[in-house]
Structures are given as C-alpha cells and as structure tokens.
CSV table of C-alpha atoms in Angstrom, one decimal:
chain,number,residue,atom,x,y,z
P,1,MET,CA,0.0,0.0,0.0
P,2,MET,CA,1.4,3.4,-1.0
P,3,ALA,CA,1.4,6.2,1.5
P,4,GLY,CA,0.8,9.6,-0.1
P,5,CYS,CA,0.2,10.7,-3.7
P,6,ARG,CA,2.1,9.5,-6.8
P,7,ASP,CA,2.1,13.0,-8.3
P,8,CYS,CA,3.2,14.9,-5.1
P,9,ARG,CA,6.8,16.0,-5.1
P,10,THR,CA,7.1,15.8,-1.3
P,11,CYS,CA,5.7,12.2,-1.2
P,12,LEU,CA,8.2,11.1,-3.8
P,13,LEU,CA,11.2,12.1,-1.7
P,14,PRO,CA,13.2,9.3,0.0
P,15,GLY,CA,12.0,8.4,3.5
P,16,PHE,CA,15.2,9.7,5.2
P,17,VAL,CA,14.8,13.1,3.6
P,18,ARG,CA,11.1,13.3,4.5
P,19,MET,CA,12.0,12.4,8.1
P,20,GLY,CA,14.5,15.2,8.2
P,21,GLN,CA,11.9,17.6,6.8
P,22,ASP,CA,9.3,16.5,9.4
P,23,TRP,CA,11.7,17.0,12.3
P,24,THR,CA,12.8,20.4,11.0
P,25,VAL,CA,9.2,21.6,10.4
P,26,GLY,CA,8.1,20.3,13.8
P,27,PHE,CA,10.9,22.1,15.5
P,28,MET,CA,10.0,25.3,13.8
P,29,HIS,CA,6.3,24.9,14.8
P,30,LEU,CA,7.5,24.4,18.3
P,31,CYS,CA,9.7,27.5,18.2
P,32,THR,CA,6.8,29.7,17.1
P,33,ALA,CA,4.5,28.2,19.8
P,34,GLY,CA,2.3,26.6,17.1
P,35,ILE,CA,1.5,29.9,15.4
P,36,SER,CA,3.2,28.8,12.1
P,37,TRP,CA,1.1,25.6,12.1
P,38,VAL,CA,-2.1,27.5,12.6
P,39,LEU,CA,-1.2,29.9,9.7
P,40,LYS,CA,-0.1,27.0,7.5
P,41,ARG,CA,-3.3,25.0,8.0
P,42,GLY,CA,-5.6,28.0,7.9
P,43,THR,CA,-4.3,29.9,4.9
P,44,ALA,CA,-2.9,27.4,2.4
P,45,SER,CA,-4.7,24.8,0.3
P,46,HIS,CA,-3.8,21.2,1.1
P,47,CYS,CA,-4.3,17.9,-0.7
P,48,PRO,CA,-7.1,15.8,0.8
P,49,GLN,CA,-5.1,12.6,0.4
P,50,CYS,CA,-1.6,13.4,1.7
P,51,LYS,CA,-2.1,16.8,3.4
P,52,HIS,CA,0.8,18.4,1.6
P,53,PHE,CA,0.5,21.8,-0.2
P,54,ARG,CA,-1.4,21.5,-3.5
P,55,SER,CA,1.3,23.6,-5.1
P,56,ARG,CA,3.7,20.6,-4.6
P,57,HIS,CA,1.5,18.4,-6.9
P,58,LEU,CA,2.0,18.0,-10.6
P,59,THR,CA,-0.9,19.3,-12.6
P,60,ARG,CA,-2.1,19.4,-16.2
P,61,ARG,CA,-2.1,22.6,-18.1
P,62,ASP,CA,-5.8,23.1,-17.2
P,63,GLY,CA,-5.0,22.9,-13.4
P,64,SER,CA,-6.4,19.4,-12.8
P,65,TYR,CA,-4.3,16.7,-11.1
P,66,ILE,CA,-2.5,14.2,-13.3
P,67,ASP,CA,-3.8,11.1,-11.6
C-alpha cells in the first residue's frame, strides 16, 4: 500500500529526507509556539489525500491533477 500521492513532489522524496523535513518543520512549529502551524493550516490549500500543499503536486495545463 502506498502512502501519499504519486504526483506529489514531497511524497516522492526518499524516506530519510522526509523524516528530516518532518523533524525540522516540527521544531519550527515548536519555536513559534504553534502559530506557524495554525497559519499554514488556515491559509494554504492542502491535498485531501496526503495533506501536503497543493502547489507541490504535478498538474495538467488546465489545473487538474495528473492522476
């Protein structure tokens, strides 16, 4: 079973790289007392499947997802 999207640039990264990103982002959210997390979740559009930014997904010319 695949975790994430097949057209998401973040989901396609190696596991070790994603773990490093998760730790770094978590530390930054902790440093800002959760304000950055609230702003990220409240203002940006996210994929319903993998919860990453929609801008990190590959799209067709008309704006629809490839898969």
